């Protein structure tokens, strides 16, 4: 008697299963490859030492999870500003943007998002537009959830202008465990809303400065989904 085909045996079943896995398990950002490769190399050295092998495999899995790069679908509503990072809103206030951008002493609405080591750490463009300026400033590595982290910690600022002339600044801020800020854009580049443009390693913060007159639509304690959660609507 012929065996009844299982779902994976049926035509297209294996492809469906593969597509399901790909849609469920996010890919890894290329910045994570050296870390995962190093951990797997450690596991390979532990061929005769089970504890070393287990430690290497565990570290490889943890690094792959940290550097995950999930697919996101930004909203199509015109004029929205989306969250540039996963995490929790730790501050909604007004402040002057980083002085190295040369924007003067204008006070702008600001939303700060704190990323723990469990959050995806890729950063996404909060708006669509042209990159006007990218500035890095060295600093300390204090806890990123403190208010003074915006001024004291190492940071990288990206200033973006929409086709309508509105400007938004996204600032990557290093944290207590974050020792490396990665930024893949330069002045003159064009970004679509939700495009991945950078990454911060191991716990950090993202400040978003909005144009004058913009009313943030989020509150402290709210969880953000990068590239999807709407922070504000441009005036």
PDB file of C-alpha atoms in Angstrom, residues 75-83 92 109 111 126-127 162 164 166-168 193 208-218 228-235:
ATOM      1  CA  UNK A  75       3.600  52.754   6.494  1.00  0.00           C
ATOM      2  CA  UNK A  76       2.560  54.281   3.181  1.00  0.00           C
ATOM      3  CA  UNK A  77       0.922  57.354   4.697  1.00  0.00           C
ATOM      4  CA  UNK A  78       2.827  60.445   3.469  1.00  0.00           C
ATOM      5  CA  UNK A  79       4.569  62.708   5.959  1.00  0.00           C
ATOM      6  CA  UNK A  80       5.077  60.206   8.762  1.00  0.00           C
ATOM      7  CA  UNK A  81       8.241  59.738  10.809  1.00  0.00           C
ATOM      8  CA  UNK A  82       8.859  56.136  11.853  1.00  0.00           C
ATOM      9  CA  UNK A  83      10.900  54.766  14.735  1.00  0.00           C
ATOM     10  CA  UNK A  92       9.975  62.556  25.029  1.00  0.00           C
ATOM     11  CA  UNK A 109      11.055  67.990  19.763  1.00  0.00           C
ATOM     12  CA  UNK A 111      12.122  61.165  21.096  1.00  0.00           C
ATOM     13  CA  UNK A 126      12.920  57.606  10.021  1.00  0.00           C
ATOM     14  CA  UNK A 127      11.948  59.444   6.816  1.00  0.00           C
ATOM     15  CA  UNK A 162      12.657  65.221   2.771  1.00  0.00           C
ATOM     16  CA  UNK A 164       9.425  68.938   0.939  1.00  0.00           C
ATOM     17  CA  UNK A 166      11.547  68.981   6.369  1.00  0.00           C
ATOM     18  CA  UNK A 167      14.606  67.846   8.312  1.00  0.00           C
ATOM     19  CA  UNK A 168      14.908  65.020  10.829  1.00  0.00           C
ATOM     20  CA  UNK A 193      11.703  55.399   4.752  1.00  0.00           C
ATOM     21  CA  UNK A 208      15.293  61.451  16.911  1.00  0.00           C
ATOM     22  CA  UNK A 209      15.019  65.241  16.549  1.00  0.00           C
ATOM     23  CA  UNK A 210      11.859  66.422  14.774  1.00  0.00           C
ATOM     24  CA  UNK A 211      11.065  69.726  13.027  1.00  0.00           C
ATOM     25  CA  UNK A 212       9.646  72.611  15.065  1.00  0.00           C
ATOM     26  CA  UNK A 213       5.902  72.254  15.490  1.00  0.00           C
ATOM     27  CA  UNK A 214       5.923  68.450  15.261  1.00  0.00           C
ATOM     28  CA  UNK A 215       3.908  66.697  17.957  1.00  0.00           C
ATOM     29  CA  UNK A 216       5.295  63.261  18.948  1.00  0.00           C
ATOM     30  CA  UNK A 217       2.613  60.552  18.939  1.00  0.00           C
ATOM     31  CA  UNK A 218       4.401  58.193  21.350  1.00  0.00           C
ATOM     32  CA  UNK A 228       6.954  50.592  11.315  1.00  0.00           C
ATOM     33  CA  UNK A 229       5.897  52.447  14.480  1.00  0.00           C
ATOM     34  CA  UNK A 230       4.883  56.048  13.687  1.00  0.00           C
ATOM     35  CA  UNK A 231       6.693  58.561  15.934  1.00  0.00           C
ATOM     36  CA  UNK A 232       5.041  61.670  14.486  1.00  0.00           C
ATOM     37  CA  UNK A 233       3.461  63.287  11.443  1.00  0.00           C
ATOM     38  CA  UNK A 234       5.429  66.142   9.890  1.00  0.00           C
ATOM     39  CA  UNK A 235       3.627  69.505  10.051  1.00  0.00           C
TER      40      UNK A 235
END
